[in-house]
Amino acid sequence: MKSSSIIHFPSSIQTLRVGVFDSGLGGLTVVRSILNVLQGASLFYIADTKHAPYGEKSSEEILRYSLQITDYFIHVHQIDALVIACNTATSAAVESIRARYPDLIVIGTEPGIKPAITQTKSGKVGVLATPATLQGAKYQQLVDTHAKAAKITLYEQACPGLVSQIEEGKTEHPETKKMLEQWLVPMRNAGVDTIVLGCTHYPLVSHLIEKIMERRLTLIHTGDAIAKQLLRLAETKGHRNKGDVTLSLYTTGSIDADQVRAALSLESNFSSITL
Ligand code: DGL
């Protein structure tokens, strides 16, 4: 198995070991937020492109992939913390991962319904997510806890095919624009002013979403909140936020290198692993 530290942020001690995973490029939008706040850490990122898209798979399959990756992180990289940088995998696997590794810091990703409620002015909130996320019990609990009490109207839209377009580097492709138009025009007509990006891939097409909505729009992406939570929980376990950060990138299949660079806004390469 190949391993390489690709990106090095200068300074001194490296302590915290953090595994981050997603089905592909999407979790890099979370890594970007983590790199803004975390120091003194080694980050390991897995893009499970061999099994992407997760959002169109059964919850049993997503759980199996998520456990395989977590086991790999634990046994090969001895991680102290795991960030599930994927709404779909969080929905299917976070509880099982916490039960299997009770001492591990585990941070999941959930659609930002709560921040959307505090920020909407029209009371009309769009939610874009994968089919699996919207069908999951976790999403329903989120809605029941937050949106119902606040009397917000939610416009929920599953976006099958969108993750594959992004993975294929088609973020400017007419087909991608057409897909988004078909989902967003009804939201635009209904007066939606806030959209929850309930999949970590979707920030990579936020420019298209803003253009189609043709109005001042609040897009909710939870990367920064996840990064802060990681730092907070790590500090409670003695992490001193000082020193080098290294990021090692792995993929189980193929990945578009230009999209990796764009997602991270950095020079980077992936190593391959077999899972
Ligand atoms: N990026 C992921 C998410 O946040 C999963 C996308 C997929 O593989 O379908 O849901």
Coordinates of C-alpha atoms and ligand atoms in Angstrom, one line a residue:
M1 CA 0.0 0.0 0.0
K2 CA 1.4 3.4 -1.0
S3 CA 1.4 6.3 1.4
S4 CA 2.7 9.8 0.9
S5 CA 2.4 13.1 2.7
I6 CA 1.6 15.5 -0.1
I7 CA 1.0 18.8 1.5
H8 CA 3.1 20.2 4.4
F9 CA 2.2 23.3 6.4
P10 CA 5.4 24.4 8.1
S11 CA 6.0 24.5 11.9
S12 CA 6.9 21.9 14.6
I13 CA 5.0 19.2 16.7
Q14 CA 2.5 16.8 15.1
T15 CA 0.2 15.1 17.5
L16 CA -3.5 14.7 16.5
R17 CA -4.2 12.1 13.8
V18 CA -7.4 12.7 12.0
G19 CA -9.1 10.5 9.3
V20 CA -11.6 12.1 7.0
F21 CA -13.6 10.3 4.3
D22 CA -16.2 10.8 1.7
S23 CA -17.2 9.0 -1.5
G24 CA -15.0 11.3 -3.5
L25 CA -14.2 15.0 -3.9
G26 CA -17.0 16.4 -1.7
G27 CA -15.3 15.9 1.7
L28 CA -12.4 18.1 0.5
T29 CA -14.8 21.0 1.0
V30 CA -14.7 20.0 4.7
V31 CA -10.9 19.5 4.6
R32 CA -10.6 23.0 3.4
S33 CA -12.4 24.3 6.5
I34 CA -10.4 22.0 8.8
L35 CA -7.1 23.4 7.3
N36 CA -8.3 26.9 8.3
V37 CA -8.4 26.1 12.0
L38 CA -6.4 23.0 12.8
Q39 CA -2.7 22.9 13.7
G40 CA -0.4 20.2 15.0
A41 CA -2.1 17.4 13.2
S42 CA -1.8 14.7 10.5
L43 CA -4.8 14.5 8.3
F44 CA -5.6 11.4 6.2
Y45 CA -8.3 11.7 3.6
I46 CA -9.9 8.8 1.7
A47 CA -12.0 9.5 -1.4
D48 CA -13.9 6.2 -1.9
T49 CA -14.4 6.8 -5.6
K50 CA -14.6 3.0 -6.3
H51 CA -18.0 3.0 -4.5
A52 CA -19.2 6.5 -5.5
P53 CA -21.9 7.8 -5.5
Y54 CA -22.9 6.6 -2.0
G55 CA -26.2 8.5 -2.2
E56 CA -27.7 6.1 -4.7
K57 CA -26.7 2.9 -2.8
S58 CA -28.5 1.0 -0.1
S59 CA -27.8 2.0 3.6
E60 CA -26.3 -1.5 4.1
E61 CA -23.7 -0.9 1.4
I62 CA -22.9 2.6 2.6
L63 CA -22.5 1.2 6.2
R64 CA -20.2 -1.5 4.9
Y65 CA -17.9 0.9 3.1
S66 CA -17.9 3.3 6.0
L67 CA -16.8 0.6 8.5
Q68 CA -14.1 -0.6 6.1
I69 CA -12.6 2.9 5.8
T70 CA -12.9 3.5 9.6
D71 CA -11.1 0.1 10.3
Y72 CA -8.4 1.0 7.8
F73 CA -7.9 4.4 9.5
I74 CA -7.7 2.9 12.9
H75 CA -5.4 0.0 12.1
V76 CA -3.1 1.7 9.5
H77 CA -3.0 5.3 10.7
Q78 CA -3.9 5.0 14.4
I79 CA -6.3 7.9 14.2
D80 CA -7.6 9.8 17.3
A81 CA -10.5 11.4 15.4
L82 CA -12.7 10.6 12.5
V83 CA -14.6 13.1 10.4
I84 CA -17.3 11.6 8.2
A85 CA -17.3 14.4 5.6
C86 CA -20.4 13.0 4.0
N87 CA -24.0 13.5 4.9
T88 CA -25.0 10.2 3.3
A89 CA -22.4 8.1 5.2
T90 CA -23.2 9.9 8.4
S91 CA -26.8 9.0 8.1
A92 CA -26.1 5.3 7.4
A93 CA -23.1 4.7 9.6
V94 CA -22.3 7.2 12.4
E95 CA -24.1 5.3 15.1
S96 CA -22.5 2.0 14.2
I97 CA -19.0 3.6 14.1
R98 CA -19.5 5.2 17.5
A99 CA -20.6 1.9 19.0
R100 CA -17.6 0.1 17.5
Y101 CA -15.0 2.7 18.5
P102 CA -16.4 4.3 21.7
D103 CA -13.1 6.1 22.5
L104 CA -12.7 7.6 19.0
I105 CA -13.7 11.2 18.4
V106 CA -16.4 10.9 15.7
I107 CA -17.8 13.9 13.9
G108 CA -20.5 13.5 11.3
T109 CA -22.0 15.8 8.7
E110 CA -25.7 16.7 8.7
P111 CA -27.7 19.0 6.5
G112 CA -27.6 22.5 8.1
I113 CA -31.4 22.8 8.8
K114 CA -30.9 24.6 12.1
P115 CA -28.6 27.4 10.7
A116 CA -30.9 27.7 7.7
I117 CA -33.9 28.4 10.0
T118 CA -32.1 31.2 11.8
Q119 CA -31.0 32.8 8.5
T120 CA -34.0 32.6 6.2
K121 CA -36.1 35.8 5.9
S122 CA -38.8 34.3 3.6
G123 CA -39.3 31.2 5.8
K124 CA -38.8 29.2 2.7
V125 CA -35.8 26.9 2.7
G126 CA -34.5 24.6 0.0
V127 CA -32.7 21.4 0.9
L128 CA -30.6 19.7 -1.7
A129 CA -29.2 16.3 -0.8
T130 CA -28.7 12.8 -2.1
P131 CA -31.6 10.4 -2.3
A132 CA -30.2 8.2 0.6
T133 CA -29.8 11.2 2.9
L134 CA -33.4 12.5 2.4
Q135 CA -34.8 9.0 2.9
G136 CA -32.8 8.4 6.1
A137 CA -34.3 8.5 9.6
K138 CA -31.6 11.0 10.7
Y139 CA -32.8 13.6 8.3
Q140 CA -36.4 13.1 9.4
Q141 CA -35.4 13.6 13.0
L142 CA -33.6 16.8 12.1
V143 CA -36.7 18.1 10.4
D144 CA -39.0 17.0 13.2
T145 CA -36.7 18.7 15.8
H146 CA -36.0 22.0 14.1
A147 CA -38.1 22.8 11.0
K148 CA -41.6 21.8 12.2
A149 CA -41.5 23.8 15.4
A150 CA -40.2 26.9 13.5
K151 CA -43.0 26.7 11.0
I152 CA -40.6 26.8 8.1
T153 CA -41.6 25.5 4.6
L154 CA -38.9 23.1 3.3
Y155 CA -38.5 22.4 -0.4
E156 CA -36.6 19.1 -0.3
Q157 CA -35.0 18.0 -3.5
A158 CA -33.0 14.8 -4.0
C159 CA -30.3 15.3 -6.7
P160 CA -29.6 11.9 -8.3
G161 CA -26.7 12.1 -10.8
L162 CA -25.3 15.4 -9.5
V163 CA -22.4 13.8 -7.5
S164 CA -21.3 11.8 -10.6
Q165 CA -21.3 15.0 -12.7
I166 CA -19.0 16.7 -10.2
E167 CA -16.8 13.6 -9.9
E168 CA -16.4 13.6 -13.7
G169 CA -15.3 17.3 -13.6
K170 CA -18.5 18.5 -15.3
T171 CA -19.1 21.4 -13.1
E172 CA -19.6 23.8 -16.0
H173 CA -21.3 21.2 -18.3
P174 CA -24.7 22.2 -19.9
E175 CA -26.1 18.9 -18.6
T176 CA -25.2 19.8 -15.0
K177 CA -26.8 23.2 -15.4
K178 CA -29.9 21.6 -16.8
M179 CA -30.2 19.2 -13.9
L180 CA -29.9 22.1 -11.4
E181 CA -32.3 24.2 -13.3
Q182 CA -34.9 21.5 -13.2
W183 CA -34.6 21.3 -9.4
L184 CA -34.1 25.0 -8.6
V185 CA -36.5 26.9 -10.7
P186 CA -39.5 25.7 -8.6
M187 CA -37.6 26.9 -5.5
R188 CA -36.9 30.2 -7.1
N189 CA -40.5 30.6 -8.1
A190 CA -41.6 29.7 -4.6
G191 CA -39.5 32.4 -3.0
V192 CA -36.8 30.3 -1.4
D193 CA -34.0 32.5 0.0
T194 CA -31.8 29.9 1.8
I195 CA -30.6 26.6 0.5
V196 CA -29.1 23.9 2.6
L197 CA -26.3 22.1 0.7
G198 CA -27.0 18.7 2.2
C199 CA -24.2 17.0 0.4
T200 CA -20.5 17.9 0.7
H201 CA -20.1 17.8 -3.0
Y202 CA -22.6 20.6 -3.7
P203 CA -20.4 23.5 -2.6
L204 CA -18.4 22.6 -5.7
V205 CA -21.4 23.8 -7.9
S206 CA -22.5 26.7 -5.6
H207 CA -21.7 29.2 -8.4
L208 CA -24.3 27.5 -10.6
I209 CA -26.8 27.4 -7.9
E210 CA -26.4 31.1 -7.2
K211 CA -26.7 31.9 -10.8
I212 CA -29.9 29.9 -11.4
M213 CA -31.6 31.3 -8.2
E214 CA -31.1 34.9 -9.6
R215 CA -31.3 36.5 -6.1
R216 CA -29.4 37.1 -2.9
L217 CA -29.2 33.7 -1.5
T218 CA -27.8 32.1 1.6
L219 CA -26.1 28.8 1.0
I220 CA -25.6 26.7 4.1
H221 CA -22.6 24.4 4.1
T222 CA -21.5 22.9 7.5
G223 CA -17.7 22.6 6.8
D224 CA -16.7 25.4 9.2
A225 CA -18.9 24.1 12.0
I226 CA -17.5 20.6 11.6
A227 CA -13.9 22.0 11.8
K228 CA -14.7 24.0 14.9
Q229 CA -16.3 21.0 16.5
L230 CA -13.3 18.8 15.7
L231 CA -10.9 21.4 17.3
R232 CA -13.1 21.7 20.4
L233 CA -13.4 17.9 21.0
A234 CA -9.7 17.4 20.3
E235 CA -8.7 20.1 22.8
T236 CA -10.9 18.4 25.4
K237 CA -8.7 15.4 24.9
G238 CA -5.5 17.4 25.3
H239 CA -4.7 18.5 21.8
R240 CA -2.6 21.7 21.7
N241 CA -3.4 23.4 18.5
K242 CA 0.2 24.2 17.6
G243 CA 2.6 22.9 14.9
D244 CA 2.7 21.3 11.5
V245 CA -0.3 20.0 9.6
T246 CA 0.2 17.3 6.9
L247 CA -2.5 16.1 4.6
S248 CA -2.2 12.6 2.9
L249 CA -4.7 12.0 0.2
Y250 CA -5.9 8.5 -0.9
T251 CA -8.4 7.2 -3.3
T252 CA -9.9 3.7 -3.8
G253 CA -10.5 4.3 -7.5
S254 CA -9.9 7.1 -9.9
I255 CA -10.2 10.8 -9.4
D256 CA -10.0 14.0 -11.4
A257 CA -6.8 15.7 -10.3
D258 CA -8.0 19.2 -11.5
Q259 CA -11.1 18.9 -9.4
V260 CA -9.0 17.9 -6.4
R261 CA -6.9 21.0 -6.8
A262 CA -9.9 23.2 -7.3
A263 CA -11.7 21.7 -4.3
L264 CA -8.7 22.3 -2.0
S265 CA -7.4 25.4 -3.7
L266 CA -4.0 23.8 -3.3
E267 CA -1.5 21.8 -5.3
S268 CA -2.2 18.1 -4.5
N269 CA -2.0 14.5 -5.7
F270 CA -3.7 11.3 -4.6
S271 CA -2.2 8.0 -3.7
S272 CA -4.1 4.8 -4.4
I273 CA -5.3 2.2 -1.8
T274 CA -7.2 -0.9 -2.2
L275 CA -10.2 -1.3 0.1
Ligands
DGL1 N1 -20.6 13.9 -0.4 C1 -21.6 13.0 0.0 C2 -22.6 13.6 0.9 O1 -22.3 14.5 1.6 C3 -22.0 11.8 -0.7 C4 -22.3 11.9 -2.1 C5 -22.5 10.6 -2.8 O2 -21.6 9.8 -2.9 O3 -23.6 10.4 -3.3 O4 -23.7 13.1 1.0

